[in-house]
Amino acid sequence: MTTAASPARRRISILGSTGSIGRNTLDVMSHLGGREAFEVPAITGMGNIDLLVRQARQTGAGFAVTADPDRYAELKSALAGSGIEAGAGPSALIEAGHRDTDLLLAGIVGIAGLAPTLAAIAGGADIALANKECLVSAGDLFTAAIARGGGRLLPVDSEHSAIFQVLEENQRHAVERIILTASGGPFRDHTREQMASMTADVAAAHPNWSMGIKISIDSASMFNKALEMIEARHLFGLRPDQIEVIVHPQSIIHSMVGYSDGSVLAQLGAPDMRHAIGYAISHPRRANLPVERLDFARLARLDFSAPDEIRFPALALARTAMQRGGLQGAILNGAKEAALEAFIAGRIGFLEMADIVAATMDRLDDGRQATGIDDVYAADREARAVAISIIADCGVRQTS
Ligand code: NAD
Ligand code: MG
């Protein structure tokens, strides 16, 4: 029970609480005081109802939502008697975003997170953003909405958190470049021939970070880094030519900022998403986080190499999308999602993903701009449809 003397609890809603980012967020919150320190107005998941219910009961959430409308009855009956409201489907997700909160952790994967995150932005909440597809697909609309809403945008992606941590606020004019680090993923040293025959299981096994399957495969293809280049452009207001990528297999330097005086500032830490999550939800304070401390004597060395854009064409596609502007970010992401799903289903090879994204981006390169969120969703749908038709044509070619 809250007594008159106890301080108000901070309100944090979590979109995608059952995912990798969501579970790590709840872990950080329990280290930072749990129910004594935090109130949870809303949490959302999709298929894992048992976990969603457990999380809702543990946090005393106000509202628990599954994105899957067919699971409503199951969720409602599992929450019966708890006092926790149940909801399901896209409108309930948006309602979760609308629930009054101090901060919303956007941890849904994909463009499905856009509408509920925009709902929270409109309500003035701070946004801790893991759901990079929001910025990739709707960058200008998203940053304009943040400016109107008045909340802060706090990056959770580890690279962007690193940049955010070393960006000197009054020295923005002196930023020459940012350098995003990339582990290189499981295929860092593979030849193109070896990569061509890789399956989804192998691609999903990331050497350093433990993540959801889609982002793990996106790391193996470096599409994750491609999305992060576009994400960085919008987060930090940079030109495409100011965004560099360097392969750094140890994932200890999480990214760097290069200034006009030649200085480069870096943020280092163990590869553990709880750091970036903890930083975002504690900002501007630094909390005491349960992450491994670096032992430099044991680390001994940090390696770097330029990314090979022949084996990893996703990086060049990100630059093309940024240069073309308009809805090309949404088109890149939509086509990538369709290609990724086809790869996971075993319908296309690993290297074909980039070919399909490139062909879709070219076919839909008509200078279209987004005037509202509906344009973003339409471009996403169209990109998926075009990518699927290209995949079907590839299948015809392969079997004929
Ligand atoms: P995940 O697949 O583990 O979890 C995704 C969450 O979103 C789950 O709660 C799931 O139920 C929900 N979800 C999935 N599809 C949905 C839909 N259509 N509608 C509503 N909810 C849906 O993914 P993750 O690894 O936690 O990644 C989440 C986001 O964070 C992604 O955008 C990812 O790129 C980003 N990110 C993740 C990591 C990481 O280490 N996992 C690091 C940096 C950024
Ligand atoms: Mg990242």
Coordinates of N, CA and C in Angstrom, one line a residue, residues 184-261:
G184 N 29.8 -8.1 -36.6 CA 30.1 -8.9 -37.9 C 29.2 -10.2 -37.9
G185 N 28.6 -10.5 -36.7 CA 27.7 -11.7 -36.7 C 28.4 -13.0 -36.9
P186 N 27.7 -14.1 -37.0 CA 28.2 -15.4 -37.1 C 28.9 -15.7 -38.4
F187 N 28.7 -14.9 -39.5 CA 29.3 -15.1 -40.8 C 30.4 -14.1 -41.1
R188 N 30.9 -13.5 -40.1 CA 31.9 -12.5 -40.3 C 33.0 -12.9 -41.2
D189 N 33.5 -14.2 -41.0 CA 34.7 -14.6 -41.7 C 34.3 -15.7 -42.8
H190 N 33.0 -15.8 -43.1 CA 32.6 -16.8 -44.1 C 32.7 -16.2 -45.5
T191 N 32.9 -17.0 -46.5 CA 33.0 -16.6 -47.9 C 31.5 -16.5 -48.4
R192 N 31.3 -15.8 -49.5 CA 30.0 -15.7 -50.0 C 29.4 -17.1 -50.3
E193 N 30.2 -18.0 -50.8 CA 29.8 -19.3 -51.1 C 29.3 -20.0 -49.9
Q194 N 30.0 -19.9 -48.8 CA 29.6 -20.5 -47.5 C 28.2 -19.8 -47.0
M195 N 28.2 -18.5 -47.1 CA 27.0 -17.8 -46.7 C 25.7 -18.2 -47.5
A196 N 25.9 -18.5 -48.8 CA 24.8 -18.9 -49.6 C 24.0 -20.1 -49.1
S197 N 24.7 -21.0 -48.4 CA 24.1 -22.2 -48.0 C 23.7 -22.2 -46.5
M198 N 23.8 -21.1 -45.9 CA 23.4 -21.1 -44.4 C 21.9 -21.1 -44.2
T199 N 21.6 -21.8 -43.1 CA 20.1 -21.9 -42.7 C 19.8 -21.0 -41.6
A200 N 18.5 -20.8 -41.4 CA 18.1 -19.8 -40.3 C 18.6 -20.2 -39.0
D201 N 18.7 -21.5 -38.6 CA 19.2 -21.9 -37.3 C 20.6 -21.4 -37.1
V202 N 21.4 -21.6 -38.1 CA 22.8 -21.2 -37.9 C 22.9 -19.7 -37.9
A203 N 22.1 -19.0 -38.7 CA 22.2 -17.5 -38.8 C 21.7 -16.9 -37.5
A204 N 20.8 -17.6 -36.8 CA 20.2 -17.0 -35.6 C 21.1 -17.1 -34.4
A205 N 22.3 -17.9 -34.5 CA 23.1 -18.1 -33.3 C 24.2 -16.9 -33.3
H206 N 23.9 -15.9 -32.5 CA 24.8 -14.7 -32.5 C 25.9 -15.0 -31.5
P207 N 27.2 -14.6 -31.9 CA 28.3 -14.9 -31.0 C 28.3 -14.2 -29.7
N208 N 27.8 -12.9 -29.7 CA 28.0 -12.1 -28.4 C 26.7 -11.8 -27.7
W209 N 25.6 -11.5 -28.5 CA 24.4 -11.0 -27.9 C 23.3 -12.0 -27.9
S210 N 22.5 -12.1 -26.9 CA 21.4 -13.0 -26.9 C 20.1 -12.2 -27.2
M211 N 19.5 -12.5 -28.4 CA 18.4 -11.7 -28.9 C 17.3 -12.5 -29.5
G212 N 16.2 -11.8 -29.9 CA 15.2 -12.5 -30.6 C 15.7 -13.0 -32.0
I213 N 14.9 -14.0 -32.6 CA 15.4 -14.7 -33.8 C 15.6 -13.7 -35.0
K214 N 14.6 -12.8 -35.1 CA 14.6 -11.9 -36.3 C 15.9 -11.0 -36.2
I215 N 16.1 -10.4 -35.1 CA 17.2 -9.5 -35.0 C 18.5 -10.2 -35.1
S216 N 18.5 -11.5 -34.6 CA 19.8 -12.3 -34.7 C 20.1 -12.6 -36.2
I217 N 19.1 -12.9 -37.0 CA 19.4 -13.2 -38.4 C 19.7 -11.8 -39.1
D218 N 19.0 -10.8 -38.7 CA 19.4 -9.4 -39.2 C 20.8 -9.0 -38.9
S219 N 21.3 -9.5 -37.8 CA 22.7 -9.2 -37.4 C 23.6 -10.0 -38.3
A220 N 23.3 -11.3 -38.6 CA 24.1 -12.1 -39.5 C 24.2 -11.5 -40.9
S221 N 23.1 -10.9 -41.4 CA 23.1 -10.3 -42.7 C 23.6 -8.9 -42.7
M222 N 23.7 -8.3 -41.5 CA 24.0 -6.9 -41.3 C 22.9 -6.0 -41.7
F223 N 21.7 -6.6 -41.9 CA 20.5 -5.7 -42.1 C 20.2 -5.0 -40.8
N224 N 20.5 -5.6 -39.7 CA 20.4 -4.9 -38.4 C 21.2 -3.6 -38.4
K225 N 22.4 -3.7 -38.9 CA 23.3 -2.5 -38.9 C 22.7 -1.5 -39.9
A226 N 22.2 -2.0 -41.0 CA 21.6 -1.1 -42.0 C 20.4 -0.3 -41.4
L227 N 19.6 -1.0 -40.6 CA 18.5 -0.3 -39.9 C 19.1 0.7 -38.9
E228 N 20.1 0.3 -38.3 CA 20.7 1.2 -37.3 C 21.3 2.4 -37.9
M229 N 21.8 2.3 -39.1 CA 22.4 3.6 -39.8 C 21.2 4.6 -40.0
I230 N 20.1 4.0 -40.4 CA 18.9 4.9 -40.7 C 18.4 5.5 -39.3
E231 N 18.4 4.6 -38.3 CA 17.9 5.0 -37.0 C 18.8 6.1 -36.5
A232 N 20.1 6.0 -36.6 CA 21.0 7.0 -36.1 C 20.8 8.3 -36.8
R233 N 20.6 8.3 -38.1 CA 20.4 9.5 -38.9 C 19.2 10.3 -38.3
H234 N 18.1 9.6 -38.0 CA 17.0 10.3 -37.4 C 17.2 10.7 -36.0
L235 N 17.8 9.8 -35.2 CA 18.0 10.1 -33.8 C 18.9 11.3 -33.6
F236 N 19.9 11.4 -34.3 CA 20.9 12.4 -34.1 C 21.0 13.5 -35.1
G237 N 20.1 13.5 -36.1 CA 20.0 14.5 -37.1 C 21.3 14.6 -38.0
L238 N 21.7 13.5 -38.5 CA 23.0 13.5 -39.2 C 22.8 13.3 -40.7
R239 N 23.8 13.7 -41.5 CA 23.8 13.4 -42.9 C 24.2 12.0 -43.1
P240 N 23.8 11.3 -44.2 CA 24.2 9.9 -44.4 C 25.7 9.7 -44.4
D241 N 26.5 10.7 -45.0 CA 27.9 10.6 -45.1 C 28.6 10.7 -43.7
Q242 N 27.9 11.1 -42.7 CA 28.5 11.2 -41.3 C 28.4 9.9 -40.6
I243 N 27.8 8.9 -41.2 CA 27.5 7.6 -40.4 C 28.4 6.5 -41.0
E244 N 29.3 6.1 -40.1 CA 30.3 5.0 -40.5 C 30.0 3.7 -39.8
V245 N 30.4 2.6 -40.3 CA 30.3 1.3 -39.6 C 31.6 0.7 -39.6
I246 N 32.0 0.1 -38.4 CA 33.3 -0.6 -38.3 C 33.0 -2.0 -37.6
V247 N 33.6 -3.0 -38.2 CA 33.4 -4.3 -37.6 C 34.3 -4.4 -36.4
H248 N 33.7 -4.8 -35.2 CA 34.5 -4.9 -34.0 C 34.0 -6.2 -33.3
P249 N 34.6 -7.3 -33.5 CA 34.0 -8.6 -33.1 C 33.8 -8.8 -31.6
Q250 N 34.5 -8.1 -30.8 CA 34.3 -8.3 -29.3 C 33.0 -7.6 -28.8
S251 N 32.5 -6.7 -29.5 CA 31.3 -5.9 -29.1 C 31.5 -5.3 -27.7
I252 N 32.7 -4.7 -27.5 CA 33.0 -4.1 -26.2 C 32.8 -2.6 -26.3
I253 N 33.3 -2.0 -27.4 CA 33.0 -0.6 -27.8 C 31.6 -0.6 -28.4
H254 N 30.7 0.1 -27.9 CA 29.3 0.0 -28.4 C 29.0 1.0 -29.5
S255 N 29.8 2.0 -29.6 CA 29.9 2.9 -30.7 C 30.6 4.2 -30.3
M256 N 30.9 5.1 -31.3 CA 31.8 6.2 -31.0 C 31.3 7.5 -31.7
V257 N 31.8 8.6 -31.2 CA 31.5 9.9 -31.9 C 32.8 10.6 -32.2
G258 N 33.0 11.0 -33.4 CA 34.2 11.7 -33.8 C 33.9 13.2 -33.9
Y259 N 34.8 14.0 -33.3 CA 34.6 15.4 -33.2 C 35.5 16.2 -34.2
S260 N 35.3 17.4 -34.4 CA 36.0 18.2 -35.4 C 37.5 18.4 -34.9
D261 N 37.8 18.2 -33.6 CA 39.2 18.4 -33.2 C 39.9 17.1 -33.3

